[in-house]
Amino acid sequence: NAGVTQTPKFQVLKTGQSMTLQCAQDMNHEYMSWYRQDPGMGLRLIHYSVGAGITDQGEVPNGYNVSRSTTEDFPLRLLSAAPSQTSVYFCASRRDRGGTGELFFGEGSRLTVL
Amino acid sequence: KQEVTQIPAALSVPEGENLVLNCSFTDSAIYNLQWFRQDPGKGLTSLLLIQSSQREQTSGRLNASLDKSSGRSTLYIAASQPGDSATYLCAVSDDYKLSFGAGTTVTVRA
């Protein structure tokens, strides 16, 4: 059972470039989310989804797009990368839509924007 | 807005000593509280999940308590080992979002 899988693990971009961080889970979880982790700021929610076709914004959504066409996948798109988006990105999922379940995290994607 | 605080920010103990990590939160309207472990350069590993109706959860050497009315949780790690060295994060769930503390970085000296 792979759990939550994120790719790529490392990425370097130039300002203005776009890219997609991939996230897949094989646990048939309804809820999926993206967080970013920055020194001194902790983990902050970017976007989340409670099922295929349903997404919503978190605390820091600007500059990011998401979609959820299948239960398994929840890609995060950076439209025009900025140095402020240099961070470690984590995808997380849980079985239920509501907040009572255990959240499982991927290993993270480390992004540097030059 | 939910604020989660973890004290202390860092802790260094000799091997064998019991660890006590504290977490406080400002809004008691939570679904659950989860404790995570994070090793350097790695993802978050779930340690314990306490539902809002529960008072504590135990797993091996780990025990976590929850006092929702006072907005506090404590993680106890018995008989610490060097392998327990990591950053420990607590997070509270308010339906669609987890709010995280900044973490306590633990060093267990052999």
PDB file of C-alpha atoms in Angstrom:
ATOM      1  CA  ASN A   1       0.000   0.000   0.000  1.00  0.00           C
ATOM      2  CA  ALA A   2       1.785   3.143  -1.226  1.00  0.00           C
ATOM      3  CA  GLY A   3      -0.314   5.672   0.759  1.00  0.00           C
ATOM      4  CA  VAL A   4       0.168   9.265  -0.438  1.00  0.00           C
ATOM      5  CA  THR A   5       2.694   9.668  -3.252  1.00  0.00           C
ATOM      6  CA  GLN A   6       4.104  13.018  -4.347  1.00  0.00           C
ATOM      7  CA  THR A   7       6.206  13.822  -7.400  1.00  0.00           C
ATOM      8  CA  PRO A   8       8.652  15.344  -8.009  1.00  0.00           C
ATOM      9  CA  LYS A   9      10.573  15.285  -4.727  1.00  0.00           C
ATOM     10  CA  PHE A  10      12.781  18.215  -5.773  1.00  0.00           C
ATOM     11  CA  GLN A  11      12.301  20.929  -8.387  1.00  0.00           C
ATOM     12  CA  VAL A  12      14.063  24.154  -9.317  1.00  0.00           C
ATOM     13  CA  LEU A  13      12.156  26.734 -11.360  1.00  0.00           C
ATOM     14  CA  LYS A  14      12.862  30.152 -12.738  1.00  0.00           C
ATOM     15  CA  THR A  15      10.554  33.058 -11.949  1.00  0.00           C
ATOM     16  CA  GLY A  16       7.567  33.016 -14.273  1.00  0.00           C
ATOM     17  CA  GLN A  17       7.716  29.333 -15.145  1.00  0.00           C
ATOM     18  CA  SER A  18       4.742  27.080 -14.484  1.00  0.00           C
ATOM     19  CA  MET A  19       4.669  23.544 -13.189  1.00  0.00           C
ATOM     20  CA  THR A  20       2.454  20.913 -11.610  1.00  0.00           C
ATOM     21  CA  LEU A  21       3.096  19.040  -8.394  1.00  0.00           C
ATOM     22  CA  GLN A  22       1.491  15.629  -8.515  1.00  0.00           C
ATOM     23  CA  CYS A  23      -0.257  13.880  -5.640  1.00  0.00           C
ATOM     24  CA  ALA A  24      -1.865  10.456  -5.712  1.00  0.00           C
ATOM     25  CA  GLN A  25      -3.386   8.297  -2.990  1.00  0.00           C
ATOM     26  CA  ASP A  26      -4.445   4.669  -3.212  1.00  0.00           C
ATOM     27  CA  MET A  27      -6.594   4.535  -0.058  1.00  0.00           C
ATOM     28  CA  ASN A  28      -9.867   5.663  -1.666  1.00  0.00           C
ATOM     29  CA  HIS A  29      -9.844   8.783   0.511  1.00  0.00           C
ATOM     30  CA  GLU A  30     -12.469  11.431  -0.131  1.00  0.00           C
ATOM     31  CA  TYR A  31     -10.555  14.359   1.330  1.00  0.00           C
ATOM     32  CA  MET A  32      -7.259  15.590  -0.120  1.00  0.00           C
ATOM     33  CA  SER A  33      -5.318  18.752   0.598  1.00  0.00           C
ATOM     34  CA  TRP A  34      -2.147  20.685  -0.116  1.00  0.00           C
ATOM     35  CA  TYR A  35      -0.027  22.408   2.549  1.00  0.00           C
ATOM     36  CA  ARG A  36       3.128  24.423   2.354  1.00  0.00           C
ATOM     37  CA  GLN A  37       5.727  24.439   5.113  1.00  0.00           C
ATOM     38  CA  ASP A  38       7.966  27.441   5.642  1.00  0.00           C
ATOM     39  CA  PRO A  39      10.443  28.178   8.446  1.00  0.00           C
ATOM     40  CA  GLY A  40       8.785  30.277  11.130  1.00  0.00           C
ATOM     41  CA  MET A  41       5.358  29.977   9.461  1.00  0.00           C
ATOM     42  CA  GLY A  42       4.542  26.338  10.111  1.00  0.00           C
ATOM     43  CA  LEU A  43       2.211  24.438   7.811  1.00  0.00           C
ATOM     44  CA  ARG A  44      -0.476  26.387   5.987  1.00  0.00           C
ATOM     45  CA  LEU A  45      -3.355  25.046   3.911  1.00  0.00           C
ATOM     46  CA  ILE A  46      -3.337  26.022   0.228  1.00  0.00           C
ATOM     47  CA  HIS A  47      -6.321  24.153  -1.263  1.00  0.00           C
ATOM     48  CA  TYR A  48      -8.411  21.153  -0.378  1.00  0.00           C
ATOM     49  CA  SER A  49     -10.946  18.818  -1.972  1.00  0.00           C
ATOM     50  CA  VAL A  50     -13.759  16.766  -0.436  1.00  0.00           C
ATOM     51  CA  GLY A  51     -14.308  14.605  -3.503  1.00  0.00           C
ATOM     52  CA  ALA A  52     -13.984  14.400  -7.270  1.00  0.00           C
ATOM     53  CA  GLY A  53     -15.067  17.664  -8.842  1.00  0.00           C
ATOM     54  CA  ILE A  54     -15.131  19.572  -5.521  1.00  0.00           C
ATOM     55  CA  THR A  55     -12.318  21.907  -4.467  1.00  0.00           C
ATOM     56  CA  ASP A  56     -12.017  24.929  -2.214  1.00  0.00           C
ATOM     57  CA  GLN A  57      -9.452  27.451  -1.063  1.00  0.00           C
ATOM     58  CA  GLY A  58      -7.434  27.297   2.109  1.00  0.00           C
ATOM     59  CA  GLU A  59      -5.433  30.006   3.857  1.00  0.00           C
ATOM     60  CA  VAL A  60      -2.902  30.806   1.126  1.00  0.00           C
ATOM     61  CA  PRO A  61      -4.449  29.972  -2.289  1.00  0.00           C
ATOM     62  CA  ASN A  62      -3.065  32.837  -4.392  1.00  0.00           C
ATOM     63  CA  GLY A  63      -0.808  31.708  -7.231  1.00  0.00           C
ATOM     64  CA  TYR A  64      -2.004  28.105  -7.111  1.00  0.00           C
ATOM     65  CA  ASN A  65      -4.680  26.123  -8.954  1.00  0.00           C
ATOM     66  CA  VAL A  66      -6.079  22.692  -8.226  1.00  0.00           C
ATOM     67  CA  SER A  67      -8.512  20.262  -9.788  1.00  0.00           C
ATOM     68  CA  ARG A  68      -9.867  16.880  -8.746  1.00  0.00           C
ATOM     69  CA  SER A  69     -11.012  14.824 -11.714  1.00  0.00           C
ATOM     70  CA  THR A  70     -10.555  11.464  -9.966  1.00  0.00           C
ATOM     71  CA  THR A  71     -10.665  10.280  -6.363  1.00  0.00           C
ATOM     72  CA  GLU A  72      -7.006   9.273  -6.517  1.00  0.00           C
ATOM     73  CA  ASP A  73      -5.308  12.386  -7.888  1.00  0.00           C
ATOM     74  CA  PHE A  74      -5.061  15.982  -6.693  1.00  0.00           C
ATOM     75  CA  PRO A  75      -2.463  17.986  -8.664  1.00  0.00           C
ATOM     76  CA  LEU A  76      -1.288  21.443  -7.576  1.00  0.00           C
ATOM     77  CA  ARG A  77      -0.458  23.890 -10.354  1.00  0.00           C
ATOM     78  CA  LEU A  78       1.815  26.888 -10.021  1.00  0.00           C
ATOM     79  CA  LEU A  79       0.710  29.289 -12.727  1.00  0.00           C
ATOM     80  CA  SER A  80       3.671  31.708 -12.779  1.00  0.00           C
ATOM     81  CA  ALA A  81       6.255  30.815 -10.166  1.00  0.00           C
ATOM     82  CA  ALA A  82       7.576  33.499  -7.816  1.00  0.00           C
ATOM     83  CA  PRO A  83      10.470  33.339  -5.311  1.00  0.00           C
ATOM     84  CA  SER A  84       7.881  33.597  -2.509  1.00  0.00           C
ATOM     85  CA  GLN A  85       6.655  30.159  -3.566  1.00  0.00           C
ATOM     86  CA  THR A  86       9.949  28.562  -2.584  1.00  0.00           C
ATOM     87  CA  SER A  87       8.797  26.078   0.016  1.00  0.00           C
ATOM     88  CA  VAL A  88       8.202  22.464   0.891  1.00  0.00           C
ATOM     89  CA  TYR A  89       4.809  21.280  -0.312  1.00  0.00           C
ATOM     90  CA  PHE A  90       2.905  18.449   1.327  1.00  0.00           C
ATOM     91  CA  CYS A  91      -0.120  16.593   0.079  1.00  0.00           C
ATOM     92  CA  ALA A  92      -2.358  14.972   2.685  1.00  0.00           C
ATOM     93  CA  SER A  93      -5.491  12.842   2.576  1.00  0.00           C
ATOM     94  CA  ARG A  94      -8.055  11.275   4.879  1.00  0.00           C
ATOM     95  CA  ARG A  95     -10.887   8.843   4.418  1.00  0.00           C
ATOM     96  CA  ASP A  96     -13.838  11.072   5.259  1.00  0.00           C
ATOM     97  CA  ARG A  97     -14.937  14.493   4.040  1.00  0.00           C
ATOM     98  CA  GLY A  98     -15.454  15.889   7.527  1.00  0.00           C
ATOM     99  CA  GLY A  99     -12.804  16.561  10.128  1.00  0.00           C
ATOM    100  CA  THR A 100     -12.930  13.447  12.300  1.00  0.00           C
ATOM    101  CA  GLY A 101     -10.467  11.214  10.505  1.00  0.00           C
ATOM    102  CA  GLU A 102      -6.725  10.728  10.619  1.00  0.00           C
ATOM    103  CA  LEU A 103      -4.736  12.746   8.094  1.00  0.00           C
ATOM    104  CA  PHE A 104      -1.956  11.018   6.149  1.00  0.00           C
ATOM    105  CA  PHE A 105       0.888  12.958   4.549  1.00  0.00           C
ATOM    106  CA  GLY A 106       3.138  12.406   1.570  1.00  0.00           C
ATOM    107  CA  GLU A 107       6.915  12.795   1.756  1.00  0.00           C
ATOM    108  CA  GLY A 108       6.888  16.324   0.387  1.00  0.00           C
ATOM    109  CA  SER A 109       8.041  18.181  -2.721  1.00  0.00           C
ATOM    110  CA  ARG A 110      10.847  20.682  -2.259  1.00  0.00           C
ATOM    111  CA  LEU A 111      10.510  23.612  -4.655  1.00  0.00           C
ATOM    112  CA  THR A 112      13.032  26.376  -5.230  1.00  0.00           C
ATOM    113  CA  VAL A 113      12.113  29.369  -7.395  1.00  0.00           C
ATOM    114  CA  LEU A 114      15.055  31.453  -8.588  1.00  0.00           C
TER     115      LEU A 114
ATOM    116  CA  LYS B   1      -8.917  32.160  13.823  1.00  0.00           C
ATOM    117  CA  GLN B   2      -7.508  29.089  15.511  1.00  0.00           C
ATOM    118  CA  GLU B   3      -4.068  29.606  17.043  1.00  0.00           C
ATOM    119  CA  VAL B   4      -1.981  26.598  18.074  1.00  0.00           C
ATOM    120  CA  THR B   5       1.043  27.011  20.322  1.00  0.00           C
ATOM    121  CA  GLN B   6       3.659  24.450  21.275  1.00  0.00           C
ATOM    122  CA  ILE B   7       5.960  24.927  24.215  1.00  0.00           C
ATOM    123  CA  PRO B   8       8.875  24.478  24.477  1.00  0.00           C
ATOM    124  CA  ALA B   9      10.217  25.078  20.982  1.00  0.00           C
ATOM    125  CA  ALA B  10      13.161  22.783  21.680  1.00  0.00           C
ATOM    126  CA  LEU B  11      14.013  20.181  24.272  1.00  0.00           C
ATOM    127  CA  SER B  12      17.164  18.179  25.002  1.00  0.00           C
ATOM    128  CA  VAL B  13      17.074  15.252  27.424  1.00  0.00           C
ATOM    129  CA  PRO B  14      19.308  12.302  28.319  1.00  0.00           C
ATOM    130  CA  GLU B  15      18.272   8.874  27.150  1.00  0.00           C
ATOM    131  CA  GLY B  16      15.767   7.190  29.433  1.00  0.00           C
ATOM    132  CA  GLU B  17      14.097  10.372  30.628  1.00  0.00           C
ATOM    133  CA  ASN B  18      10.373  10.857  30.064  1.00  0.00           C
ATOM    134  CA  LEU B  19       9.354  13.544  27.572  1.00  0.00           C
ATOM    135  CA  VAL B  20       6.458  15.950  28.092  1.00  0.00           C
ATOM    136  CA  LEU B  21       5.382  18.048  25.102  1.00  0.00           C
ATOM    137  CA  ASN B  22       2.679  20.672  25.382  1.00  0.00           C
ATOM    138  CA  CYS B  23       0.163  21.971  22.861  1.00  0.00           C
ATOM    139  CA  SER B  24      -2.466  24.665  23.394  1.00  0.00           C
ATOM    140  CA  PHE B  25      -5.196  25.955  21.102  1.00  0.00           C
ATOM    141  CA  THR B  26      -7.507  28.951  21.291  1.00  0.00           C
ATOM    142  CA  ASP B  27     -10.809  27.639  19.875  1.00  0.00           C
ATOM    143  CA  SER B  28     -12.262  24.578  21.603  1.00  0.00           C
ATOM    144  CA  ALA B  29     -14.672  23.839  18.722  1.00  0.00           C
ATOM    145  CA  ILE B  30     -12.480  21.123  17.236  1.00  0.00           C
ATOM    146  CA  TYR B  31     -13.200  17.732  15.693  1.00  0.00           C
ATOM    147  CA  ASN B  32      -9.969  16.143  16.829  1.00  0.00           C
ATOM    148  CA  LEU B  33      -6.321  16.714  17.679  1.00  0.00           C
ATOM    149  CA  GLN B  34      -3.506  14.865  15.992  1.00  0.00           C
ATOM    150  CA  TRP B  35       0.149  14.508  16.983  1.00  0.00           C
ATOM    151  CA  PHE B  36       2.746  14.077  14.244  1.00  0.00           C
ATOM    152  CA  ARG B  37       6.433  13.346  14.091  1.00  0.00           C
ATOM    153  CA  GLN B  38       8.668  14.913  11.442  1.00  0.00           C
ATOM    154  CA  ASP B  39      12.245  13.859  10.803  1.00  0.00           C
ATOM    155  CA  PRO B  40      14.577  16.314   9.012  1.00  0.00           C
ATOM    156  CA  GLY B  41      13.786  16.525   5.313  1.00  0.00           C
ATOM    157  CA  LYS B  42      10.895  14.096   5.638  1.00  0.00           C
ATOM    158  CA  GLY B  43       7.124  14.140   5.685  1.00  0.00           C
ATOM    159  CA  LEU B  44       4.815  14.017   8.689  1.00  0.00           C
ATOM    160  CA  THR B  45       4.075  10.713  10.354  1.00  0.00           C
ATOM    161  CA  SER B  46       0.885  10.446  12.364  1.00  0.00           C
ATOM    162  CA  LEU B  47       1.472   9.310  15.951  1.00  0.00           C
ATOM    163  CA  LEU B  48      -1.855   9.656  17.725  1.00  0.00           C
ATOM    164  CA  LEU B  49      -5.331  10.933  16.917  1.00  0.00           C
ATOM    165  CA  ILE B  50      -7.655  12.028  19.738  1.00  0.00           C
ATOM    166  CA  GLN B  51     -11.277  12.687  18.898  1.00  0.00           C
ATOM    167  CA  SER B  52     -12.900  15.683  20.583  1.00  0.00           C
ATOM    168  CA  SER B  53     -15.003  13.368  22.770  1.00  0.00           C
ATOM    169  CA  GLN B  54     -11.959  11.483  24.059  1.00  0.00           C
ATOM    170  CA  ARG B  55      -9.649  12.348  26.938  1.00  0.00           C
ATOM    171  CA  GLU B  56      -6.560  10.376  25.914  1.00  0.00           C
ATOM    172  CA  GLN B  57      -5.008   7.930  23.490  1.00  0.00           C
ATOM    173  CA  THR B  58      -2.116   5.533  23.962  1.00  0.00           C
ATOM    174  CA  SER B  59       0.223   3.756  21.590  1.00  0.00           C
ATOM    175  CA  GLY B  60       3.199   1.911  23.021  1.00  0.00           C
ATOM    176  CA  ARG B  61       5.406   4.400  24.868  1.00  0.00           C
ATOM    177  CA  LEU B  62       3.268   7.321  23.689  1.00  0.00           C
ATOM    178  CA  ASN B  63       0.313   8.768  25.555  1.00  0.00           C
ATOM    179  CA  ALA B  64      -1.585  11.887  24.575  1.00  0.00           C
ATOM    180  CA  SER B  65      -4.214  13.667  26.636  1.00  0.00           C
ATOM    181  CA  LEU B  66      -6.792  16.200  25.544  1.00  0.00           C
ATOM    182  CA  ASP B  67      -8.591  18.793  27.664  1.00  0.00           C
ATOM    183  CA  LYS B  68     -10.810  20.487  25.129  1.00  0.00           C
ATOM    184  CA  SER B  69     -12.387  22.922  27.558  1.00  0.00           C
ATOM    185  CA  SER B  70      -9.035  24.403  28.534  1.00  0.00           C
ATOM    186  CA  GLY B  71      -7.601  24.093  25.018  1.00  0.00           C
ATOM    187  CA  ARG B  72      -4.675  21.856  25.952  1.00  0.00           C
ATOM    188  CA  SER B  73      -3.069  18.599  24.915  1.00  0.00           C
ATOM    189  CA  THR B  74       0.022  16.895  26.242  1.00  0.00           C
ATOM    190  CA  LEU B  75       2.116  14.218  24.577  1.00  0.00           C
ATOM    191  CA  TYR B  76       4.063  11.962  26.931  1.00  0.00           C
ATOM    192  CA  ILE B  77       6.876   9.782  25.625  1.00  0.00           C
ATOM    193  CA  ALA B  78       8.111   7.299  28.201  1.00  0.00           C
ATOM    194  CA  ALA B  79      11.727   6.169  28.532  1.00  0.00           C
ATOM    195  CA  SER B  80      13.046   8.271  25.649  1.00  0.00           C
ATOM    196  CA  GLN B  81      15.540   6.836  23.149  1.00  0.00           C
ATOM    197  CA  PRO B  82      17.905   8.545  20.686  1.00  0.00           C
ATOM    198  CA  GLY B  83      15.582   7.386  17.917  1.00  0.00           C
ATOM    199  CA  ASP B  84      12.882   9.635  19.377  1.00  0.00           C
ATOM    200  CA  SER B  85      14.879  12.680  18.262  1.00  0.00           C
ATOM    201  CA  ALA B  86      12.640  14.575  15.830  1.00  0.00           C
ATOM    202  CA  THR B  87      10.244  17.491  15.612  1.00  0.00           C
ATOM    203  CA  TYR B  88       6.806  16.839  17.082  1.00  0.00           C
ATOM    204  CA  LEU B  89       3.830  18.763  15.751  1.00  0.00           C
ATOM    205  CA  CYS B  90       0.299  18.980  17.051  1.00  0.00           C
ATOM    206  CA  ALA B  91      -2.645  19.949  14.874  1.00  0.00           C
ATOM    207  CA  VAL B  92      -6.325  20.574  15.547  1.00  0.00           C
ATOM    208  CA  SER B  93      -9.038  19.867  13.011  1.00  0.00           C
ATOM    209  CA  ASP B  94     -11.964  22.215  12.477  1.00  0.00           C
ATOM    210  CA  ASP B  95     -13.748  20.300   9.702  1.00  0.00           C
ATOM    211  CA  TYR B  96     -11.821  21.094   6.527  1.00  0.00           C
ATOM    212  CA  LYS B  97      -8.588  22.477   7.873  1.00  0.00           C
ATOM    213  CA  LEU B  98      -5.891  21.429  10.265  1.00  0.00           C
ATOM    214  CA  SER B  99      -4.221  24.216  12.185  1.00  0.00           C
ATOM    215  CA  PHE B 100      -0.666  23.351  13.152  1.00  0.00           C
ATOM    216  CA  GLY B 101       1.628  24.399  15.920  1.00  0.00           C
ATOM    217  CA  ALA B 102       5.217  25.329  15.089  1.00  0.00           C
ATOM    218  CA  GLY B 103       6.500  22.138  16.696  1.00  0.00           C
ATOM    219  CA  THR B 104       8.843  21.046  19.467  1.00  0.00           C
ATOM    220  CA  THR B 105      12.253  19.823  18.349  1.00  0.00           C
ATOM    221  CA  VAL B 106      13.415  17.016  20.618  1.00  0.00           C
ATOM    222  CA  THR B 107      16.989  15.796  21.015  1.00  0.00           C
ATOM    223  CA  VAL B 108      17.593  12.656  23.076  1.00  0.00           C
ATOM    224  CA  ARG B 109      21.250  12.365  24.104  1.00  0.00           C
ATOM    225  CA  ALA B 110      22.769   8.898  24.302  1.00  0.00           C
TER     226      ALA B 110
END
